[in-house]
Each structure stands twice: as structure tokens, then as C-alpha cells.
CSV table of C-alpha atoms in Angstrom, one decimal:
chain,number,residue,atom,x,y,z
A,1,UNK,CA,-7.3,-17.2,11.9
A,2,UNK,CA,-11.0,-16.1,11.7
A,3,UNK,CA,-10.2,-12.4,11.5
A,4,UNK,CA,-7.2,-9.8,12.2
A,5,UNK,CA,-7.3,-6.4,15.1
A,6,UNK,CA,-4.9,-3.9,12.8
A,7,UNK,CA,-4.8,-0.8,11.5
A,8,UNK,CA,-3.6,1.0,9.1
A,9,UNK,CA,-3.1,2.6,5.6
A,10,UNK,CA,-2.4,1.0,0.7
A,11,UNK,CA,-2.1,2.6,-3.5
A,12,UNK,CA,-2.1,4.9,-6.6
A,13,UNK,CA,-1.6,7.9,-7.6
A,14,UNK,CA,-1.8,10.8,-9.7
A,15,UNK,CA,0.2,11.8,-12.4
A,16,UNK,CA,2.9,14.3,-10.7
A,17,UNK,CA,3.7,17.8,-12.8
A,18,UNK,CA,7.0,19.4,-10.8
A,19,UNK,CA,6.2,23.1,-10.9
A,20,UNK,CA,8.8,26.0,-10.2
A,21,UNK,CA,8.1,25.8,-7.1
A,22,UNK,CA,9.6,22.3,-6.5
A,23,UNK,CA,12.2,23.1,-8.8
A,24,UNK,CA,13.4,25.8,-6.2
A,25,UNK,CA,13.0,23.9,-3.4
A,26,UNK,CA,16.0,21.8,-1.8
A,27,UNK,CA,14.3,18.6,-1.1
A,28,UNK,CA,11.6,17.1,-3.5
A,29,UNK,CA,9.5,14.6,-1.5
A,30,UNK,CA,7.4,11.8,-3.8
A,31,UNK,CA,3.7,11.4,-2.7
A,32,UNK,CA,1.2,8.7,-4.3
A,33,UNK,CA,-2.5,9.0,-2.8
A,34,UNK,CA,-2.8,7.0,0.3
A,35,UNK,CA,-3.1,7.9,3.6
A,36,UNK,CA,0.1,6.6,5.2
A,37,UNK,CA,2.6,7.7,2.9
A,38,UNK,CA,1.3,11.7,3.4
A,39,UNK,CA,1.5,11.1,6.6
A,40,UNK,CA,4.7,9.9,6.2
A,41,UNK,CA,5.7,12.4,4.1
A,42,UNK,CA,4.5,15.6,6.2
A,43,UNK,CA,6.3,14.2,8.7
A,44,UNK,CA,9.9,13.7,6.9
A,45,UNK,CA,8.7,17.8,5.3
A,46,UNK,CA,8.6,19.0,9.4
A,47,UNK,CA,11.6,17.2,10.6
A,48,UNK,CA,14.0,18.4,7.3
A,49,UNK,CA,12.5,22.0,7.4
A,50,UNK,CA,12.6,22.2,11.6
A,51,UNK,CA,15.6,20.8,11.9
A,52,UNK,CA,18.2,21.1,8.7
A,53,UNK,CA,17.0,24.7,7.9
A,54,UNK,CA,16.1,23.0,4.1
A,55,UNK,CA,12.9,24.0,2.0
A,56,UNK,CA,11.0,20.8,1.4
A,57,UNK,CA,7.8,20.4,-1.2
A,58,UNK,CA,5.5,17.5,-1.5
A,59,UNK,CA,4.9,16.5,-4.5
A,60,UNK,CA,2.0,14.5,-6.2
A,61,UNK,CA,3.1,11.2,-8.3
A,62,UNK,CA,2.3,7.3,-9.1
A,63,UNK,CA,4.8,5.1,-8.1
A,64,UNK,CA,6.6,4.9,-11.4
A,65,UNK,CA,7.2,8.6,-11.8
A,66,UNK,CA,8.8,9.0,-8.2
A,67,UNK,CA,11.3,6.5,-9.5
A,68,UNK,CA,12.0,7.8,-12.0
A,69,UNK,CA,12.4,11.3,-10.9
A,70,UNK,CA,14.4,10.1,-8.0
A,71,UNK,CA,16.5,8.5,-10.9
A,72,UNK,CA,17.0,11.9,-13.4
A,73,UNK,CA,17.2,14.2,-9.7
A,74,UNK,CA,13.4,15.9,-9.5
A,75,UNK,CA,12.7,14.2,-6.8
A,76,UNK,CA,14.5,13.0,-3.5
A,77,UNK,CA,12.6,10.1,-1.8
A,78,UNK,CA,9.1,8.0,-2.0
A,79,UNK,CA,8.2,7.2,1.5
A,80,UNK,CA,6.7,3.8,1.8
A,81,UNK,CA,7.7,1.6,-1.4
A,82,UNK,CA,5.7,-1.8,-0.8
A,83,UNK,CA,7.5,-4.7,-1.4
A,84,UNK,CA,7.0,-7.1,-3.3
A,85,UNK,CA,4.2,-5.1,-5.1
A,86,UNK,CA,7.3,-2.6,-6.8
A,87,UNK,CA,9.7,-4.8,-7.1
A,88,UNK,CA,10.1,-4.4,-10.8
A,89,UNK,CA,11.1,-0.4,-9.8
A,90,UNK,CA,13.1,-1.4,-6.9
A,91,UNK,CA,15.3,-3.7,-9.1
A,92,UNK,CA,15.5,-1.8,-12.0
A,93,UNK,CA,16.8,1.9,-9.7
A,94,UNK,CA,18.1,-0.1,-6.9
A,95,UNK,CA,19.9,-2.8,-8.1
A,96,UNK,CA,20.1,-2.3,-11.5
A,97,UNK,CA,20.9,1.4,-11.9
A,98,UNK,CA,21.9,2.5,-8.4
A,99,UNK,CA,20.7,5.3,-8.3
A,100,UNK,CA,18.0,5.3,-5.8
A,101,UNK,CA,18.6,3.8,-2.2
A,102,UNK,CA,16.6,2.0,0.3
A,103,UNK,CA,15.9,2.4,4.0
A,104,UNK,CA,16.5,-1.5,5.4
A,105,UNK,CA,13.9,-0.7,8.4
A,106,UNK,CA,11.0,-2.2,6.8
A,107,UNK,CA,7.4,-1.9,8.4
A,108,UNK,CA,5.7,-5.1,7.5
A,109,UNK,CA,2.7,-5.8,5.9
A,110,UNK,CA,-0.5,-8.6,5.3
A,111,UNK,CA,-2.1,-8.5,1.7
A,112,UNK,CA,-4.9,-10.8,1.1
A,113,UNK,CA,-9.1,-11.0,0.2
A,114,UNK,CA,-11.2,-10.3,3.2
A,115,UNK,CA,-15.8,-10.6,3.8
A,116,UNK,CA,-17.3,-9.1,5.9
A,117,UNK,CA,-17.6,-11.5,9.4
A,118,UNK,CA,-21.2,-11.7,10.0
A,119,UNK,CA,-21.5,-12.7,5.8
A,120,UNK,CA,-18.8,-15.2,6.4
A,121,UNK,CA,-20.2,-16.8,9.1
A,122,UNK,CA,-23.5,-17.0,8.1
A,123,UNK,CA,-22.5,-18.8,4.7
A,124,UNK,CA,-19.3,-21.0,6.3
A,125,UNK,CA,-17.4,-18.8,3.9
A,126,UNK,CA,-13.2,-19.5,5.2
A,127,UNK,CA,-11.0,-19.8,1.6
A,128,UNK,CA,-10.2,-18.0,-1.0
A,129,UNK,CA,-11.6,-21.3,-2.8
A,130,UNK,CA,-15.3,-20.7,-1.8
A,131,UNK,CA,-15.4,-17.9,-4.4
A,132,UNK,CA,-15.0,-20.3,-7.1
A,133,UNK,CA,-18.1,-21.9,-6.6
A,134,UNK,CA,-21.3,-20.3,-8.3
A,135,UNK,CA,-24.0,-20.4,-5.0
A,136,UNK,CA,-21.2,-18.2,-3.1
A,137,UNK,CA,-20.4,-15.7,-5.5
A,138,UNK,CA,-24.3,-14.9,-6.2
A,139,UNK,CA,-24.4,-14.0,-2.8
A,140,UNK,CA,-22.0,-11.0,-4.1
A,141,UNK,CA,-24.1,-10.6,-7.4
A,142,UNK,CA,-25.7,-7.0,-6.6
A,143,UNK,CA,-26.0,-6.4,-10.4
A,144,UNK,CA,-28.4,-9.5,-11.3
A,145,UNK,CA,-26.3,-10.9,-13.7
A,146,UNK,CA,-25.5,-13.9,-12.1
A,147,UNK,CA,-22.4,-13.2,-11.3
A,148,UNK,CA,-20.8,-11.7,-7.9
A,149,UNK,CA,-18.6,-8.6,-7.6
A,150,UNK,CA,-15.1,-8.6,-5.9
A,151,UNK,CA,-13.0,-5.0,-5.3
A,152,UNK,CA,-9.5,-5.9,-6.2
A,153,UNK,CA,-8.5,-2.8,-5.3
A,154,UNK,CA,-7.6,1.1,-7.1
A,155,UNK,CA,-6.7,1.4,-10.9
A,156,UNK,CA,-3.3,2.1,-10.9
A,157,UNK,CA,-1.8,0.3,-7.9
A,158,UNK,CA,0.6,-2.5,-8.4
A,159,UNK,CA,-1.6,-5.2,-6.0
A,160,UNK,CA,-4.7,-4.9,-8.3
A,161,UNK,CA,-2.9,-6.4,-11.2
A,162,UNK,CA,-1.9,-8.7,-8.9
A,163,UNK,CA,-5.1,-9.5,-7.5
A,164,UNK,CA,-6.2,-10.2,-11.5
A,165,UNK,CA,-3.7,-12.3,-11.5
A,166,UNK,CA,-4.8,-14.6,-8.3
A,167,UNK,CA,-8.6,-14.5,-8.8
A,168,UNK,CA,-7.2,-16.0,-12.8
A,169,UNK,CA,-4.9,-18.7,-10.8
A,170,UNK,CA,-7.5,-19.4,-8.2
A,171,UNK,CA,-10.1,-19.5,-10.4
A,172,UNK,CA,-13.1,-17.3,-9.4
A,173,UNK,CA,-12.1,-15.1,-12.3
A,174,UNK,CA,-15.3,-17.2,-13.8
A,175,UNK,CA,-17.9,-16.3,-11.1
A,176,UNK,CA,-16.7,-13.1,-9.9
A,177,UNK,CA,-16.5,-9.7,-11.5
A,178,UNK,CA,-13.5,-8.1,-10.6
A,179,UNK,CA,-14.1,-4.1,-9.6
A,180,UNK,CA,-11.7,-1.6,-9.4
A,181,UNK,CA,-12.5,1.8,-7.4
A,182,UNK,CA,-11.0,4.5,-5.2
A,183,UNK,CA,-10.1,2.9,-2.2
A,184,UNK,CA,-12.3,5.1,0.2
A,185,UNK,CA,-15.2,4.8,-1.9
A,186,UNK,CA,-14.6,0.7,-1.8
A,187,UNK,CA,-14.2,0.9,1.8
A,188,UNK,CA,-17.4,3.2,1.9
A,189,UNK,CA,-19.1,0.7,0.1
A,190,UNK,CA,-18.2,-2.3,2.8
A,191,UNK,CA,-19.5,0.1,5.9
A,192,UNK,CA,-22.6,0.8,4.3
A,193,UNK,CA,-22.6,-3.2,3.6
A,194,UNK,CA,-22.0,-4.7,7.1
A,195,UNK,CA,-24.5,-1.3,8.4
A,196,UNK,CA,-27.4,-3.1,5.8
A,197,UNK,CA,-26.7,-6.6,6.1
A,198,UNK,CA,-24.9,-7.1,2.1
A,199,UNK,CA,-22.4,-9.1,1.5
A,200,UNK,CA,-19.0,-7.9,0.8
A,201,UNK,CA,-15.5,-9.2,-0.2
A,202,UNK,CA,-12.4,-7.3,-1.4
A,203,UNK,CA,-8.7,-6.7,-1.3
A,204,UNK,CA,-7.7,-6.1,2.6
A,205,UNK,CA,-3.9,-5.3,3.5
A,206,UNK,CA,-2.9,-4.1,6.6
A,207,UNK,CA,-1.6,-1.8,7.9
A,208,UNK,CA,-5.2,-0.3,7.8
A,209,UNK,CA,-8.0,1.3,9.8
A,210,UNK,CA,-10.4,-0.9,8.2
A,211,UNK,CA,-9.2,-3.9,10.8
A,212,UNK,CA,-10.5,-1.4,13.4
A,213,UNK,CA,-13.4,-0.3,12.6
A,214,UNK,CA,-14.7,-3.6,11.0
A,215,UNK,CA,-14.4,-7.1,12.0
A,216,UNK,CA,-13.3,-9.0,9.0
A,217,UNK,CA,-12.9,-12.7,7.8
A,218,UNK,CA,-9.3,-12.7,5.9
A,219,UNK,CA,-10.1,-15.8,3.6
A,220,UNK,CA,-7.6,-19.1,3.8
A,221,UNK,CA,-5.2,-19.9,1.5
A,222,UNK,CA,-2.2,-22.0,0.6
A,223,UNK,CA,1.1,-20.0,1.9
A,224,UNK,CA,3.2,-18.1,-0.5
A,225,UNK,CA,4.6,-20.6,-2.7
A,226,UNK,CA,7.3,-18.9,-4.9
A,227,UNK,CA,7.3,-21.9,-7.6
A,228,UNK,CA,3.8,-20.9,-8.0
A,229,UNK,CA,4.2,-16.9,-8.5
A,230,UNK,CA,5.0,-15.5,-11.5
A,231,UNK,CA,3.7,-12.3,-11.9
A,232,UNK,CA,4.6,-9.9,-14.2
A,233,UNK,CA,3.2,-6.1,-14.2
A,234,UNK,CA,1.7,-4.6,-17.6
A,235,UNK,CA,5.6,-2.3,-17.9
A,236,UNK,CA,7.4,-5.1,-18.3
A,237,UNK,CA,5.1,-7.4,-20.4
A,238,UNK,CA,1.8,-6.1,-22.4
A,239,UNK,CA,0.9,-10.0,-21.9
A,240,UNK,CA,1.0,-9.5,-18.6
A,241,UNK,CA,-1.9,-11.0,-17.3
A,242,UNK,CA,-2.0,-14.4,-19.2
A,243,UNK,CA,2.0,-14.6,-18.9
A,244,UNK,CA,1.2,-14.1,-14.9
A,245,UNK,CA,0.3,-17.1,-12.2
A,246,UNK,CA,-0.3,-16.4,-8.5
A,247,UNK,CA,-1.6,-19.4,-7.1
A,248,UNK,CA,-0.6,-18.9,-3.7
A,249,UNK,CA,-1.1,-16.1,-0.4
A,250,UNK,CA,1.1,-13.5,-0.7
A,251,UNK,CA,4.3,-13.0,0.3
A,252,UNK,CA,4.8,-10.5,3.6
A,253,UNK,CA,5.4,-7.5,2.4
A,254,UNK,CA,7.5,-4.5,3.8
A,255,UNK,CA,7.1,-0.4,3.1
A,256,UNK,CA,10.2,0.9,2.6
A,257,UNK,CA,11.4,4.7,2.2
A,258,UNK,CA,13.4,4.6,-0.8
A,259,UNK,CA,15.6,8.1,-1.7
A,260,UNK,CA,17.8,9.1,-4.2
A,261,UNK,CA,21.0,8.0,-3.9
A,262,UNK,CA,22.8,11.4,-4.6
A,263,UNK,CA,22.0,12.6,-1.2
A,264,UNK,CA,24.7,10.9,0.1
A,265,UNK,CA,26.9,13.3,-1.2
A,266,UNK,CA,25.0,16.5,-1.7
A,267,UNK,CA,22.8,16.2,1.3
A,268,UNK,CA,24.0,13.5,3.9
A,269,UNK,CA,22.3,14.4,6.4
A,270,UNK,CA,19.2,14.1,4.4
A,271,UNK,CA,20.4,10.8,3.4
A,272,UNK,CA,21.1,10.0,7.2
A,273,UNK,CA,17.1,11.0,8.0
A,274,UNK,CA,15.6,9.0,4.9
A,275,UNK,CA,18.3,5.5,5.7
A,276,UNK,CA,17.6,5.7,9.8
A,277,UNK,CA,13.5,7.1,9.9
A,278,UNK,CA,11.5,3.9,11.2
A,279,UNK,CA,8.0,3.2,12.0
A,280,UNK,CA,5.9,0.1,13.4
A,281,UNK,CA,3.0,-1.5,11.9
A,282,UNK,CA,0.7,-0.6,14.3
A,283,UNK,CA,2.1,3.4,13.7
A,284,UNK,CA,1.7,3.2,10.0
A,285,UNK,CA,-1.8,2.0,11.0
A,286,UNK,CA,-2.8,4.9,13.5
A,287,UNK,CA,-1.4,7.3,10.7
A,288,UNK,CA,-4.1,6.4,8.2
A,289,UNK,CA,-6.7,6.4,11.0
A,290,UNK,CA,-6.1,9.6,12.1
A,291,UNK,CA,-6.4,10.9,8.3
A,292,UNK,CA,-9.4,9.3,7.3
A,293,UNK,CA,-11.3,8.6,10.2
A,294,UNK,CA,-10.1,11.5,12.6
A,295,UNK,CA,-10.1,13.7,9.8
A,296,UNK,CA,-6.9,15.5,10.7
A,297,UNK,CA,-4.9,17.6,8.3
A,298,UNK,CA,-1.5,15.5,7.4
A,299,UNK,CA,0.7,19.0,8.2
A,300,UNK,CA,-1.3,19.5,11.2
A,301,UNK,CA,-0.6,15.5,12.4
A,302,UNK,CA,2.7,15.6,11.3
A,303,UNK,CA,3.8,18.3,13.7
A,304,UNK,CA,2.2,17.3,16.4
A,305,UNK,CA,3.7,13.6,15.8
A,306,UNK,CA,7.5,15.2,15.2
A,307,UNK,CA,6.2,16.9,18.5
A,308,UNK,CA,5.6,13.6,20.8
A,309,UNK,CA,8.9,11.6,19.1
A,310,UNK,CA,11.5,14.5,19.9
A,311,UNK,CA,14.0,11.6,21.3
A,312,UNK,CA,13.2,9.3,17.9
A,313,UNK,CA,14.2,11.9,15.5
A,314,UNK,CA,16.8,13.3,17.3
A,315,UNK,CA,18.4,9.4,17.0
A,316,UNK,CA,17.5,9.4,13.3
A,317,UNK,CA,19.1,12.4,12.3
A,318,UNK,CA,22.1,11.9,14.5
A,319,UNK,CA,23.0,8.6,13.0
């Protein structure tokens, strides 16, 4: 595979402060700061508020403290849980607890370390291994000191530990510094690359608009080998990193909405929206287009999208 054709939308978030506002409201819907999940969320807002006559807010949180308010009741649902990357939070609410549910229609997902094309074909650059060796990672170095730089992705998100965690296990840990930024100033940063002729490398998941509007190498490596991941995130070990191996690709993931279990009693037909509501890859993907590229409001897309899939929600709620 020399490079992927997706699309799509990634992970963070800000810390969430429930006002009175969402206290009143009937329906508390988690949102952590990437495209596809407001998107998704606007979306779930117009269909409840349309259709079931419920007051809905959208509410501002990392992917922690939607858990956990779906666990204590502030909160209702988190739209698109990736999986593996929150596993420790699925198990500890979802199997553990059982208080928090999960939609089984996953939307699957690539995570892996992309360069730009034209860099990777100049320089034969094809596995993740090539970034251990010193005359390739200089070609990164835009600081001078000798040693090339690698976005791993936002502070905060679950995959950026990870990726510490893999460029440790792999190695290039010793020739690359690791960079953590916003993810549409890092993906900025790789336009204004491939528009001046830089090199560039980074974390790449799909789905993403970046696979549209860039062609990408997604850099070889050995297939997810469980034996060989063992990754632990800095909540459930503050020796996280050097207790951690991943010396393997990643696992496919899925995005999942997950939603309070309470619902189905207080609000099935809530529950019945959040277990049934089901997207493709290649939707998730046109979401986060649409928002960053296209520029368009999330409210304003989400009713025009509840607009063109009549037939589809009609099926979810009815289930």
C-alpha cells in the first residue's frame, strides 16, 4: 500500500463545566473537540429535539469526564468512543460498572504514521523502521539540532500516549522529537509542507479529510501483534510510559456511541436512537470535511444531514 483515498475526522478535549443550563435540559450530550464527533453530536441534538419533543445541550468534555458523567447522570452519551484507544474507560463503565452502554454498530478506523508522498518517494522512505535511522530523521530536523521532528498527535488524546509508546518500542524515540499540537495547526503545518517542498511525518488515522486533500505514504509495519502491546495510559499507571510496549501496527479501531445506561428506563426511546444510530467510514469522513474544509456550521450540517436521511432515522428511532 503506497498511500490511502479516505476521509475523515480524531481527539481531545476541554475540560467540561455543566452549567444550569444543562442541568435543565433533558438530554446531556458529551462533546470532546474533533470534528466528527460535533457533527455527530448536532446531529443526535436535531433528531431528539425534532422528533421526541426533548430539550438537548451539547456539552464540552475530554473523554474521561463524559464517562464519568455518563456514570454519576450529568451527562447522557459520548458519540464516537474510539476503540481500542479508551478502552481503559470502556471497561471500567461498561464492563466493570455497567453503567454506561455501547452502540455495537461500529464505524471502523486506520491509525498509523504517515509522510508526505512526494518526501517519501524521493528518499525510498516505506516503514516505520526508516525513522530510526539518523540520515532520515535529519531530513525532519527543521530546528538544527540534529534531530527530526514527528507530530504524534494533540495533548490530551489517548493515541498520543500511544504513539510515545511505539516511537519507544520502534525505536526512533532516539532520532526523532516527538511534537504534540492541535490537530488543525499540525495538519496546517503538513499543507504548508507539501505546498514548499518540507518534509513531513505525523500521526494519520482515518477517517479523515486529510486523505483527500493530500496524498500520503502510510509507513509499513509489522501487523498488530497483541503479545507485543502492552500499553498502559498515564490513569492507570504514573509509569506508564516505560511499563508500556507497542511494537506492532495498530489494531483496527471502531468509534462507538456510548450512552448512559439509565436511559433504558427513563428514556428508551433515547436509548433506542443512541443503540440503533449508524454511520459509514466514508460518512464519518465527509462529516469532518464539511466542518473544516467546507467550513459549515455543525447545527447548520446537522439539519440539513437529518434532512437528506429522513428514512435512516426514522429506522433508528423506530427500532
Amino acid at each position: 500500500m503506497n498511500y490511502i483515498k479516505l476521509l475523515g475526522g480524531t481527539v481531545l478535549g476541554s475540560t467540561m463545566m455543566v452549567g444550569t443550563a444543562a442541568m435543565a435540559a433533558d438530554i446531556v450530550i458529551g462533546v470532546p473537540n474533533w470534528p466528527s464527533v460535533s457533527a455527530e453530536a448536532n446531529i443526535l441534538k436535531v433528531i431528539i429535539e425534532d422528533n421526541l419533543g426533548l430539550e438537548v445541550e451539547l456539552q464540552n468534555g475530554t473523554n474521561p469526564i463524559v464517562f464519568e458523567a455518563m456514570d454519576s447522570g450529568s451527562m447522557q452519551a459520548h458519540p464516537e468512543v474510539w476503540l481500542p484507544n479508551q478502552q481503559n474507560l470502556h471497561d471500567t463503565f461498561v464492563k466493570e460498572k455497567g453503567t454506561v452502554a455501547m452502540n455495537p454498530h461500529g464505524v471502523e478506523a486506520f491509525q498509523g504514521m504517515c509522510v508526505d508522498k512526494a518526501t517519501a518517494d524521493a528518499h525510498d522512505i516505506r516503514s516505520i523502521d526508516d525513522l530510526t535511522k539518523p540520515e532520515i530523521a535529519a531530513l525532519f530536523d527543521s530546528d538544527g539540532n540534529g534531530r527530526g521532528e514527528v507530530w504524534i498527535g494533540a495533548p490530551g488524546w489517548a493515541s498520543t500516549n500511544v504513539e510515545q509508546v511505539r516511537a519507544k518500542s520502534y525505536g526512533y524515540d532516539q532520532t526523532m522529537d516527538q511534537t504534540q499540537s492541535d490537530e488543525t495547526l499540525a495538519y496546517a503545518a503538513l499543507a504548508t509542507a507539501i505546498d514548499t517542498g518540507k518534509p513531513w511525518v505525523g500521526f494519520c488515522y482515518t477517517p479523515h479529510y486529510v486523505f483527500a486533500l493530500h496524498e500520503l505514504q502510510v509507513l509499513e509495519e509489522p501487523p498488530h501483534d497483541p503479545s507485543n502491546w502492552d500499553v498502559k495510559q498515564p490513569t492507570d499507571d504514573p509509569n506508564w510510559l516505560e511499563n508500556s510496549t507497542a511494537a506492532s501496527a495498530w489494531d483496527s479501531a471502531y468509534l462507538h456511541i456510548h450512552y448512559q445506561k439509565a436511559l433504558e428506563e427513563t428514556h428508551p426511546d433515547v436509548a433506542a436512537l443512541f443503540a440503533n444510530a449508524e454511520w459509514t467510514t466514508e460518512e464519518v469522513s465527509d462529516m469532518t470535511f464539511a466542518l473544516v474544509i467546507d467550513k459549515k456550521e455543525a447545527a447548520d450540517y446537522a439539519k440539513d444531514w437529518v434532512a437528506a436521511n429522513e428514512d435512516r432515522v426514522i429506522g433508528w428511532l423506530a427500532n
